[in-house]
């Protein structure tokens, strides 16, 4: 079983910064892609950024140049550095990993962390 614990969300003024973390624990044989999604009220969950096992990153157009995704493979942790935050970045942010957890190879989700950007 793989568990994801997110942290780092909160309330910040527009133009500010936050850093999200997501640590994976449990029975983990390997982690492939690690991603962050977000979901605002009344909307679908959208991909924000992803990083492959080899460090290749990809971003949604809306966050390019402002957000940076990174991972620490030794700690099974993925980060999302968010700068120049805008009110439209307000959402619940979810960590997602594609991992081999022993009995199951597939996608795992965190519980979500709220990010609120005030204008």
mmCIF file with all atom_site columns, N, CA and C in Angstrom, residues 14-84:
data_model
loop_
_atom_site.group_PDB
_atom_site.id
_atom_site.type_symbol
_atom_site.label_atom_id
_atom_site.label_alt_id
_atom_site.label_comp_id
_atom_site.label_asym_id
_atom_site.label_entity_id
_atom_site.label_seq_id
_atom_site.pdbx_PDB_ins_code
_atom_site.Cartn_x
_atom_site.Cartn_y
_atom_site.Cartn_z
_atom_site.occupancy
_atom_site.B_iso_or_equiv
_atom_site.pdbx_formal_charge
_atom_site.auth_seq_id
_atom_site.auth_comp_id
_atom_site.auth_asym_id
_atom_site.auth_atom_id
_atom_site.pdbx_PDB_model_num
ATOM 1   N N  . UNK A 1 14 ? -1.846  37.708 -3.596  1.00 0.00 ? 14 UNK A N  1
ATOM 2   C CA . UNK A 1 14 ? -1.434  37.668 -4.997  1.00 0.00 ? 14 UNK A CA 1
ATOM 3   C C  . UNK A 1 14 ? -0.003  38.192 -5.130  1.00 0.00 ? 14 UNK A C  1
ATOM 4   N N  . UNK A 1 15 ? 0.772   37.491 -5.948  1.00 0.00 ? 15 UNK A N  1
ATOM 5   C CA . UNK A 1 15 ? 2.176   37.833 -6.111  1.00 0.00 ? 15 UNK A CA 1
ATOM 6   C C  . UNK A 1 15 ? 3.088   37.064 -5.185  1.00 0.00 ? 15 UNK A C  1
ATOM 7   N N  . UNK A 1 16 ? 2.513   36.388 -4.217  1.00 0.00 ? 16 UNK A N  1
ATOM 8   C CA . UNK A 1 16 ? 3.295   35.635 -3.248  1.00 0.00 ? 16 UNK A CA 1
ATOM 9   C C  . UNK A 1 16 ? 3.707   34.269 -3.749  1.00 0.00 ? 16 UNK A C  1
ATOM 10  N N  . UNK A 1 17 ? 4.328   33.504 -2.845  1.00 0.00 ? 17 UNK A N  1
ATOM 11  C CA . UNK A 1 17 ? 4.862   32.199 -3.189  1.00 0.00 ? 17 UNK A CA 1
ATOM 12  C C  . UNK A 1 17 ? 4.459   31.161 -2.152  1.00 0.00 ? 17 UNK A C  1
ATOM 13  N N  . UNK A 1 18 ? 4.398   29.921 -2.599  1.00 0.00 ? 18 UNK A N  1
ATOM 14  C CA . UNK A 1 18 ? 4.179   28.777 -1.725  1.00 0.00 ? 18 UNK A CA 1
ATOM 15  C C  . UNK A 1 18 ? 4.957   27.599 -2.284  1.00 0.00 ? 18 UNK A C  1
ATOM 16  N N  . UNK A 1 19 ? 5.299   26.674 -1.399  1.00 0.00 ? 19 UNK A N  1
ATOM 17  C CA . UNK A 1 19 ? 5.959   25.447 -1.825  1.00 0.00 ? 19 UNK A CA 1
ATOM 18  C C  . UNK A 1 19 ? 5.181   24.265 -1.265  1.00 0.00 ? 19 UNK A C  1
ATOM 19  N N  . UNK A 1 20 ? 4.683   23.425 -2.178  1.00 0.00 ? 20 UNK A N  1
ATOM 20  C CA . UNK A 1 20 ? 3.968   22.221 -1.791  1.00 0.00 ? 20 UNK A CA 1
ATOM 21  C C  . UNK A 1 20 ? 4.918   21.034 -1.797  1.00 0.00 ? 20 UNK A C  1
ATOM 22  N N  . UNK A 1 21 ? 4.668   20.113 -0.876  1.00 0.00 ? 21 UNK A N  1
ATOM 23  C CA . UNK A 1 21 ? 5.437   18.877 -0.817  1.00 0.00 ? 21 UNK A CA 1
ATOM 24  C C  . UNK A 1 21 ? 4.483   17.706 -0.769  1.00 0.00 ? 21 UNK A C  1
ATOM 25  N N  . UNK A 1 22 ? 4.928   16.592 -1.294  1.00 0.00 ? 22 UNK A N  1
ATOM 26  C CA . UNK A 1 22 ? 4.138   15.362 -1.265  1.00 0.00 ? 22 UNK A CA 1
ATOM 27  C C  . UNK A 1 22 ? 5.104   14.203 -1.064  1.00 0.00 ? 22 UNK A C  1
ATOM 28  N N  . UNK A 1 23 ? 4.980   13.546 0.080   1.00 0.00 ? 23 UNK A N  1
ATOM 29  C CA . UNK A 1 23 ? 5.866   12.442 0.416   1.00 0.00 ? 23 UNK A CA 1
ATOM 30  C C  . UNK A 1 23 ? 5.109   11.122 0.304   1.00 0.00 ? 23 UNK A C  1
ATOM 31  N N  . UNK A 1 24 ? 5.717   10.182 -0.382  1.00 0.00 ? 24 UNK A N  1
ATOM 32  C CA . UNK A 1 24 ? 5.136   8.853  -0.542  1.00 0.00 ? 24 UNK A CA 1
ATOM 33  C C  . UNK A 1 24 ? 5.783   7.902  0.454   1.00 0.00 ? 24 UNK A C  1
ATOM 34  N N  . UNK A 1 25 ? 4.961   7.046  1.048   1.00 0.00 ? 25 UNK A N  1
ATOM 35  C CA . UNK A 1 25 ? 5.473   6.060  1.993   1.00 0.00 ? 25 UNK A CA 1
ATOM 36  C C  . UNK A 1 25 ? 4.734   4.744  1.803   1.00 0.00 ? 25 UNK A C  1
ATOM 37  N N  . UNK A 1 26 ? 5.240   3.720  2.485   1.00 0.00 ? 26 UNK A N  1
ATOM 38  C CA . UNK A 1 26 ? 4.633   2.405  2.359   1.00 0.00 ? 26 UNK A CA 1
ATOM 39  C C  . UNK A 1 26 ? 5.509   1.493  1.530   1.00 0.00 ? 26 UNK A C  1
ATOM 40  N N  . UNK A 1 27 ? 4.894   0.478  0.948   1.00 0.00 ? 27 UNK A N  1
ATOM 41  C CA . UNK A 1 27 ? 5.627   -0.475 0.113   1.00 0.00 ? 27 UNK A CA 1
ATOM 42  C C  . UNK A 1 27 ? 5.752   0.106  -1.287  1.00 0.00 ? 27 UNK A C  1
ATOM 43  N N  . UNK A 1 28 ? 6.952   0.560  -1.616  1.00 0.00 ? 28 UNK A N  1
ATOM 44  C CA . UNK A 1 28 ? 7.187   1.200  -2.910  1.00 0.00 ? 28 UNK A CA 1
ATOM 45  C C  . UNK A 1 28 ? 8.407   0.561  -3.557  1.00 0.00 ? 28 UNK A C  1
ATOM 46  N N  . UNK A 1 29 ? 8.205   -0.044 -4.707  1.00 0.00 ? 29 UNK A N  1
ATOM 47  C CA . UNK A 1 29 ? 9.327   -0.618 -5.425  1.00 0.00 ? 29 UNK A CA 1
ATOM 48  C C  . UNK A 1 29 ? 9.912   0.378  -6.424  1.00 0.00 ? 29 UNK A C  1
ATOM 49  N N  . UNK A 1 30 ? 9.063   1.174  -7.022  1.00 0.00 ? 30 UNK A N  1
ATOM 50  C CA . UNK A 1 30 ? 9.551   2.192  -7.943  1.00 0.00 ? 30 UNK A CA 1
ATOM 51  C C  . UNK A 1 30 ? 8.455   3.217  -8.187  1.00 0.00 ? 30 UNK A C  1
ATOM 52  N N  . UNK A 1 31 ? 8.893   4.447  -8.433  1.00 0.00 ? 31 UNK A N  1
ATOM 53  C CA . UNK A 1 31 ? 7.978   5.528  -8.778  1.00 0.00 ? 31 UNK A CA 1
ATOM 54  C C  . UNK A 1 31 ? 8.346   6.044  -10.154 1.00 0.00 ? 31 UNK A C  1
ATOM 55  N N  . UNK A 1 32 ? 7.392   6.114  -10.995 1.00 0.00 ? 32 UNK A N  1
ATOM 56  C CA . UNK A 1 32 ? 7.617   6.576  -12.358 1.00 0.00 ? 32 UNK A CA 1
ATOM 57  C C  . UNK A 1 32 ? 7.264   8.057  -12.431 1.00 0.00 ? 32 UNK A C  1
ATOM 58  N N  . UNK A 1 33 ? 6.208   8.412  -13.033 1.00 0.00 ? 33 UNK A N  1
ATOM 59  C CA . UNK A 1 33 ? 5.835   9.807  -13.164 1.00 0.00 ? 33 UNK A CA 1
ATOM 60  C C  . UNK A 1 33 ? 5.234   10.330 -11.865 1.00 0.00 ? 33 UNK A C  1
ATOM 61  N N  . UNK A 1 34 ? 5.556   11.577 -11.506 1.00 0.00 ? 34 UNK A N  1
ATOM 62  C CA . UNK A 1 34 ? 4.976   12.263 -10.356 1.00 0.00 ? 34 UNK A CA 1
ATOM 63  C C  . UNK A 1 34 ? 4.352   13.562 -10.850 1.00 0.00 ? 34 UNK A C  1
ATOM 64  N N  . UNK A 1 35 ? 3.156   13.867 -10.356 1.00 0.00 ? 35 UNK A N  1
ATOM 65  C CA . UNK A 1 35 ? 2.412   14.998 -10.906 1.00 0.00 ? 35 UNK A CA 1
ATOM 66  C C  . UNK A 1 35 ? 1.671   15.762 -9.815  1.00 0.00 ? 35 UNK A C  1
ATOM 67  N N  . UNK A 1 36 ? 1.314   16.964 -10.162 1.00 0.00 ? 36 UNK A N  1
ATOM 68  C CA . UNK A 1 36 ? 0.401   17.775 -9.362  1.00 0.00 ? 36 UNK A CA 1
ATOM 69  C C  . UNK A 1 36 ? -0.808  18.144 -10.220 1.00 0.00 ? 36 UNK A C  1
ATOM 70  N N  . UNK A 1 37 ? -1.974  17.996 -9.628  1.00 0.00 ? 37 UNK A N  1
ATOM 71  C CA . UNK A 1 37 ? -3.229  18.408 -10.237 1.00 0.00 ? 37 UNK A CA 1
ATOM 72  C C  . UNK A 1 37 ? -3.859  19.457 -9.319  1.00 0.00 ? 37 UNK A C  1
ATOM 73  N N  . UNK A 1 38 ? -4.844  20.165 -9.836  1.00 0.00 ? 38 UNK A N  1
ATOM 74  C CA . UNK A 1 38 ? -5.609  21.075 -8.997  1.00 0.00 ? 38 UNK A CA 1
ATOM 75  C C  . UNK A 1 38 ? -7.068  21.093 -9.432  1.00 0.00 ? 38 UNK A C  1
ATOM 76  N N  . UNK A 1 39 ? -7.900  21.403 -8.458  1.00 0.00 ? 39 UNK A N  1
ATOM 77  C CA . UNK A 1 39 ? -9.338  21.438 -8.721  1.00 0.00 ? 39 UNK A CA 1
ATOM 78  C C  . UNK A 1 39 ? -9.953  22.591 -7.954  1.00 0.00 ? 39 UNK A C  1
ATOM 79  N N  . UNK A 1 40 ? -10.513 23.536 -8.698  1.00 0.00 ? 40 UNK A N  1
ATOM 80  C CA . UNK A 1 40 ? -11.249 24.649 -8.105  1.00 0.00 ? 40 UNK A CA 1
ATOM 81  C C  . UNK A 1 40 ? -12.712 24.226 -7.977  1.00 0.00 ? 40 UNK A C  1
ATOM 82  N N  . UNK A 1 41 ? -13.459 24.875 -7.075  1.00 0.00 ? 41 UNK A N  1
ATOM 83  C CA . UNK A 1 41 ? -14.878 24.512 -6.899  1.00 0.00 ? 41 UNK A CA 1
ATOM 84  C C  . UNK A 1 41 ? -15.648 24.572 -8.207  1.00 0.00 ? 41 UNK A C  1
ATOM 85  N N  . UNK A 1 42 ? -16.418 23.524 -8.463  1.00 0.00 ? 42 UNK A N  1
ATOM 86  C CA . UNK A 1 42 ? -17.256 23.502 -9.653  1.00 0.00 ? 42 UNK A CA 1
ATOM 87  C C  . UNK A 1 42 ? -16.535 23.220 -10.951 1.00 0.00 ? 42 UNK A C  1
ATOM 88  N N  . UNK A 1 43 ? -15.258 22.855 -10.858 1.00 0.00 ? 43 UNK A N  1
ATOM 89  C CA . UNK A 1 43 ? -14.499 22.571 -12.080 1.00 0.00 ? 43 UNK A CA 1
ATOM 90  C C  . UNK A 1 43 ? -13.921 21.164 -12.020 1.00 0.00 ? 43 UNK A C  1
ATOM 91  N N  . UNK A 1 44 ? -13.376 20.714 -13.145 1.00 0.00 ? 44 UNK A N  1
ATOM 92  C CA . UNK A 1 44 ? -12.737 19.398 -13.176 1.00 0.00 ? 44 UNK A CA 1
ATOM 93  C C  . UNK A 1 44 ? -11.327 19.495 -12.633 1.00 0.00 ? 44 UNK A C  1
ATOM 94  N N  . UNK A 1 45 ? -10.770 18.356 -12.297 1.00 0.00 ? 45 UNK A N  1
ATOM 95  C CA . UNK A 1 45 ? -9.393  18.300 -11.816 1.00 0.00 ? 45 UNK A CA 1
ATOM 96  C C  . UNK A 1 45 ? -8.454  18.376 -13.027 1.00 0.00 ? 45 UNK A C  1
ATOM 97  N N  . UNK A 1 46 ? -7.556  19.339 -13.001 1.00 0.00 ? 46 UNK A N  1
ATOM 98  C CA . UNK A 1 46 ? -6.676  19.591 -14.138 1.00 0.00 ? 46 UNK A CA 1
ATOM 99  C C  . UNK A 1 46 ? -5.215  19.336 -13.779 1.00 0.00 ? 46 UNK A C  1
ATOM 100 N N  . UNK A 1 47 ? -4.465  18.875 -14.750 1.00 0.00 ? 47 UNK A N  1
ATOM 101 C CA . UNK A 1 47 ? -3.032  18.660 -14.575 1.00 0.00 ? 47 UNK A CA 1
ATOM 102 C C  . UNK A 1 47 ? -2.318  20.004 -14.512 1.00 0.00 ? 47 UNK A C  1
ATOM 103 N N  . UNK A 1 48 ? -1.458  20.145 -13.507 1.00 0.00 ? 48 UNK A N  1
ATOM 104 C CA . UNK A 1 48 ? -0.676  21.371 -13.356 1.00 0.00 ? 48 UNK A CA 1
ATOM 105 C C  . UNK A 1 48 ? 0.753   21.158 -13.862 1.00 0.00 ? 48 UNK A C  1
ATOM 106 N N  . UNK A 1 49 ? 1.381   20.091 -13.387 1.00 0.00 ? 49 UNK A N  1
ATOM 107 C CA . UNK A 1 49 ? 2.767   19.838 -13.765 1.00 0.00 ? 49 UNK A CA 1
ATOM 108 C C  . UNK A 1 49 ? 3.079   18.371 -13.535 1.00 0.00 ? 49 UNK A C  1
ATOM 109 N N  . UNK A 1 50 ? 4.052   17.880 -14.286 1.00 0.00 ? 50 UNK A N  1
ATOM 110 C CA . UNK A 1 50 ? 4.458   16.498 -14.133 1.00 0.00 ? 50 UNK A CA 1
ATOM 111 C C  . UNK A 1 50 ? 5.970   16.385 -14.320 1.00 0.00 ? 50 UNK A C  1
ATOM 112 N N  . UNK A 1 51 ? 6.565   15.400 -13.651 1.00 0.00 ? 51 UNK A N  1
ATOM 113 C CA . UNK A 1 51 ? 7.997   15.142 -13.805 1.00 0.00 ? 51 UNK A CA 1
ATOM 114 C C  . UNK A 1 51 ? 8.187   13.634 -13.919 1.00 0.00 ? 51 UNK A C  1
ATOM 115 N N  . UNK A 1 52 ? 8.938   13.222 -14.922 1.00 0.00 ? 52 UNK A N  1
ATOM 116 C CA . UNK A 1 52 ? 9.178   11.800 -15.133 1.00 0.00 ? 52 UNK A CA 1
ATOM 117 C C  . UNK A 1 52 ? 10.303  11.302 -14.230 1.00 0.00 ? 52 UNK A C  1
ATOM 118 N N  . UNK A 1 53 ? 10.530  10.012 -14.274 1.00 0.00 ? 53 UNK A N  1
ATOM 119 C CA . UNK A 1 53 ? 11.585  9.419  -13.452 1.00 0.00 ? 53 UNK A CA 1
ATOM 120 C C  . UNK A 1 53 ? 12.975  9.898  -13.874 1.00 0.00 ? 53 UNK A C  1
ATOM 121 N N  . UNK A 1 54 ? 13.085  10.399 -15.096 1.00 0.00 ? 54 UNK A N  1
ATOM 122 C CA . UNK A 1 54 ? 14.370  10.900 -15.583 1.00 0.00 ? 54 UNK A CA 1
ATOM 123 C C  . UNK A 1 54 ? 14.480  12.418 -15.465 1.00 0.00 ? 54 UNK A C  1
ATOM 124 N N  . UNK A 1 55 ? 13.464  13.049 -14.863 1.00 0.00 ? 55 UNK A N  1
ATOM 125 C CA . UNK A 1 55 ? 13.538  14.477 -14.613 1.00 0.00 ? 55 UNK A CA 1
ATOM 126 C C  . UNK A 1 55 ? 12.955  15.376 -15.680 1.00 0.00 ? 55 UNK A C  1
ATOM 127 N N  . UNK A 1 56 ? 12.306  14.789 -16.670 1.00 0.00 ? 56 UNK A N  1
ATOM 128 C CA . UNK A 1 56 ? 11.671  15.603 -17.709 1.00 0.00 ? 56 UNK A CA 1
ATOM 129 C C  . UNK A 1 56 ? 10.382  16.190 -17.150 1.00 0.00 ? 56 UNK A C  1
ATOM 130 N N  . UNK A 1 57 ? 10.209  17.481 -17.317 1.00 0.00 ? 57 UNK A N  1
ATOM 131 C CA . UNK A 1 57 ? 9.053   18.166 -16.748 1.00 0.00 ? 57 UNK A CA 1
ATOM 132 C C  . UNK A 1 57 ? 8.121   18.683 -17.834 1.00 0.00 ? 57 UNK A C  1
ATOM 133 N N  . UNK A 1 58 ? 6.870   18.852 -17.443 1.00 0.00 ? 58 UNK A N  1
ATOM 134 C CA . UNK A 1 58 ? 5.878   19.408 -18.350 1.00 0.00 ? 58 UNK A CA 1
ATOM 135 C C  . UNK A 1 58 ? 4.890   20.214 -17.508 1.00 0.00 ? 58 UNK A C  1
ATOM 136 N N  . UNK A 1 59 ? 4.427   21.336 -18.060 1.00 0.00 ? 59 UNK A N  1
ATOM 137 C CA . UNK A 1 59 ? 3.563   22.244 -17.310 1.00 0.00 ? 59 UNK A CA 1
ATOM 138 C C  . UNK A 1 59 ? 2.336   22.635 -18.109 1.00 0.00 ? 59 UNK A C  1
ATOM 139 N N  . UNK A 1 60 ? 1.268   22.917 -17.387 1.00 0.00 ? 60 UNK A N  1
ATOM 140 C CA . UNK A 1 60 ? 0.107   23.538 -18.007 1.00 0.00 ? 60 UNK A CA 1
ATOM 141 C C  . UNK A 1 60 ? 0.500   24.945 -18.448 1.00 0.00 ? 60 UNK A C  1
ATOM 142 N N  . UNK A 1 61 ? -0.074  25.393 -19.535 1.00 0.00 ? 61 UNK A N  1
ATOM 143 C CA . UNK A 1 61 ? 0.283   26.716 -20.056 1.00 0.00 ? 61 UNK A CA 1
ATOM 144 C C  . UNK A 1 61 ? 0.049   27.809 -19.022 1.00 0.00 ? 61 UNK A C  1
ATOM 145 N N  . UNK A 1 62 ? -0.971  27.645 -18.202 1.00 0.00 ? 62 UNK A N  1
ATOM 146 C CA . UNK A 1 62 ? -1.345  28.684 -17.243 1.00 0.00 ? 62 UNK A CA 1
ATOM 147 C C  . UNK A 1 62 ? -0.318  28.890 -16.135 1.00 0.00 ? 62 UNK A C  1
ATOM 148 N N  . UNK A 1 63 ? 0.591   27.929 -15.941 1.00 0.00 ? 63 UNK A N  1
ATOM 149 C CA . UNK A 1 63 ? 1.561   28.042 -14.849 1.00 0.00 ? 63 UNK A CA 1
ATOM 150 C C  . UNK A 1 63 ? 3.011   28.100 -15.345 1.00 0.00 ? 63 UNK A C  1
ATOM 151 N N  . UNK A 1 64 ? 3.217   27.980 -16.629 1.00 0.00 ? 64 UNK A N  1
ATOM 152 C CA . UNK A 1 64 ? 4.578   28.008 -17.169 1.00 0.00 ? 64 UNK A CA 1
ATOM 153 C C  . UNK A 1 64 ? 5.280   29.308 -16.790 1.00 0.00 ? 64 UNK A C  1
ATOM 154 N N  . UNK A 1 65 ? 6.521   29.167 -16.337 1.00 0.00 ? 65 UNK A N  1
ATOM 155 C CA . UNK A 1 65 ? 7.300   30.329 -15.941 1.00 0.00 ? 65 UNK A CA 1
ATOM 156 C C  . UNK A 1 65 ? 7.059   30.774 -14.512 1.00 0.00 ? 65 UNK A C  1
ATOM 157 N N  . UNK A 1 66 ? 6.029   30.233 -13.855 1.00 0.00 ? 66 UNK A N  1
ATOM 158 C CA . UNK A 1 66 ? 5.718   30.607 -12.462 1.00 0.00 ? 66 UNK A CA 1
ATOM 159 C C  . UNK A 1 66 ? 5.882   29.433 -11.496 1.00 0.00 ? 66 UNK A C  1
ATOM 160 N N  . UNK A 1 67 ? 5.573   28.233 -11.959 1.00 0.00 ? 67 UNK A N  1
ATOM 161 C CA . UNK A 1 67 ? 5.631   27.039 -11.118 1.00 0.00 ? 67 UNK A CA 1
ATOM 162 C C  . UNK A 1 67 ? 6.810   26.166 -11.551 1.00 0.00 ? 67 UNK A C  1
ATOM 163 N N  . UNK A 1 68 ? 7.405   25.494 -10.565 1.00 0.00 ? 68 UNK A N  1
ATOM 164 C CA . UNK A 1 68 ? 8.482   24.551 -10.841 1.00 0.00 ? 68 UNK A CA 1
ATOM 165 C C  . UNK A 1 68 ? 8.234   23.258 -10.079 1.00 0.00 ? 68 UNK A C  1
ATOM 166 N N  . UNK A 1 69 ? 8.202   22.151 -10.811 1.00 0.00 ? 69 UNK A N  1
ATOM 167 C CA . UNK A 1 69 ? 8.043   20.845 -10.193 1.00 0.00 ? 69 UNK A CA 1
ATOM 168 C C  . UNK A 1 69 ? 9.422   20.188 -10.085 1.00 0.00 ? 69 UNK A C  1
ATOM 169 N N  . UNK A 1 70 ? 9.653   19.500 -8.981  1.00 0.00 ? 70 UNK A N  1
ATOM 170 C CA . UNK A 1 70 ? 10.909  18.777 -8.801  1.00 0.00 ? 70 UNK A CA 1
ATOM 171 C C  . UNK A 1 70 ? 10.649  17.562 -7.930  1.00 0.00 ? 70 UNK A C  1
ATOM 172 N N  . UNK A 1 71 ? 11.610  16.661 -7.900  1.00 0.00 ? 71 UNK A N  1
ATOM 173 C CA . UNK A 1 71 ? 11.444  15.446 -7.106  1.00 0.00 ? 71 UNK A CA 1
ATOM 174 C C  . UNK A 1 71 ? 12.763  15.073 -6.450  1.00 0.00 ? 71 UNK A C  1
ATOM 175 N N  . UNK A 1 72 ? 12.632  14.427 -5.302  1.00 0.00 ? 72 UNK A N  1
ATOM 176 C CA . UNK A 1 72 ? 13.783  13.873 -4.585  1.00 0.00 ? 72 UNK A CA 1
ATOM 177 C C  . UNK A 1 72 ? 13.543  12.379 -4.508  1.00 0.00 ? 72 UNK A C  1
ATOM 178 N N  . UNK A 1 73 ? 14.207  11.634 -5.350  1.00 0.00 ? 73 UNK A N  1
ATOM 179 C CA . UNK A 1 73 ? 13.952  10.197 -5.431  1.00 0.00 ? 73 UNK A CA 1
ATOM 180 C C  . UNK A 1 73 ? 14.373  9.466  -4.152  1.00 0.00 ? 73 UNK A C  1
ATOM 181 N N  . UNK A 1 74 ? 15.375  9.968  -3.479  1.00 0.00 ? 74 UNK A N  1
ATOM 182 C CA . UNK A 1 74 ? 15.821  9.329  -2.240  1.00 0.00 ? 74 UNK A CA 1
ATOM 183 C C  . UNK A 1 74 ? 14.764  9.443  -1.142  1.00 0.00 ? 74 UNK A C  1
ATOM 184 N N  . UNK A 1 75 ? 13.957  10.490 -1.230  1.00 0.00 ? 75 UNK A N  1
ATOM 185 C CA . UNK A 1 75 ? 12.919  10.716 -0.217  1.00 0.00 ? 75 UNK A CA 1
ATOM 186 C C  . UNK A 1 75 ? 11.523  10.386 -0.726  1.00 0.00 ? 75 UNK A C  1
ATOM 187 N N  . UNK A 1 76 ? 11.427  9.911  -1.961  1.00 0.00 ? 76 UNK A N  1
ATOM 188 C CA . UNK A 1 76 ? 10.112  9.615  -2.563  1.00 0.00 ? 76 UNK A CA 1
ATOM 189 C C  . UNK A 1 76 ? 9.174   10.816 -2.430  1.00 0.00 ? 76 UNK A C  1
ATOM 190 N N  . UNK A 1 77 ? 9.701   11.972 -2.727  1.00 0.00 ? 77 UNK A N  1
ATOM 191 C CA . UNK A 1 77 ? 8.967   13.214 -2.518  1.00 0.00 ? 77 UNK A CA 1
ATOM 192 C C  . UNK A 1 77 ? 8.967   14.052 -3.791  1.00 0.00 ? 77 UNK A C  1
ATOM 193 N N  . UNK A 1 78 ? 7.837   14.687 -4.037  1.00 0.00 ? 78 UNK A N  1
ATOM 194 C CA . UNK A 1 78 ? 7.709   15.614 -5.151  1.00 0.00 ? 78 UNK A CA 1
ATOM 195 C C  . UNK A 1 78 ? 7.321   16.978 -4.590  1.00 0.00 ? 78 UNK A C  1
ATOM 196 N N  . UNK A 1 79 ? 7.851   18.006 -5.223  1.00 0.00 ? 79 UNK A N  1
ATOM 197 C CA . UNK A 1 79 ? 7.615   19.378 -4.778  1.00 0.00 ? 79 UNK A CA 1
ATOM 198 C C  . UNK A 1 79 ? 6.979   20.204 -5.895  1.00 0.00 ? 79 UNK A C  1
ATOM 199 N N  . UNK A 1 80 ? 6.273   21.254 -5.487  1.00 0.00 ? 80 UNK A N  1
ATOM 200 C CA . UNK A 1 80 ? 5.773   22.224 -6.445  1.00 0.00 ? 80 UNK A CA 1
ATOM 201 C C  . UNK A 1 80 ? 6.052   23.608 -5.878  1.00 0.00 ? 80 UNK A C  1
ATOM 202 N N  . UNK A 1 81 ? 7.010   24.286 -6.490  1.00 0.00 ? 81 UNK A N  1
ATOM 203 C CA . UNK A 1 81 ? 7.349   25.654 -6.103  1.00 0.00 ? 81 UNK A CA 1
ATOM 204 C C  . UNK A 1 81 ? 6.463   26.584 -6.915  1.00 0.00 ? 81 UNK A C  1
ATOM 205 N N  . UNK A 1 82 ? 5.686   27.412 -6.230  1.00 0.00 ? 82 UNK A N  1
ATOM 206 C CA . UNK A 1 82 ? 4.736   28.281 -6.906  1.00 0.00 ? 82 UNK A CA 1
ATOM 207 C C  . UNK A 1 82 ? 5.093   29.738 -6.607  1.00 0.00 ? 82 UNK A C  1
ATOM 208 N N  . UNK A 1 83 ? 5.328   30.511 -7.637  1.00 0.00 ? 83 UNK A N  1
ATOM 209 C CA . UNK A 1 83 ? 5.673   31.919 -7.496  1.00 0.00 ? 83 UNK A CA 1
ATOM 210 C C  . UNK A 1 83 ? 4.691   32.772 -8.278  1.00 0.00 ? 83 UNK A C  1
ATOM 211 N N  . UNK A 1 84 ? 4.701   34.068 -7.987  1.00 0.00 ? 84 UNK A N  1
ATOM 212 C CA . UNK A 1 84 ? 3.816   35.012 -8.681  1.00 0.00 ? 84 UNK A CA 1
ATOM 213 C C  . UNK A 1 84 ? 2.383   34.485 -8.712  1.00 0.00 ? 84 UNK A C  1
#
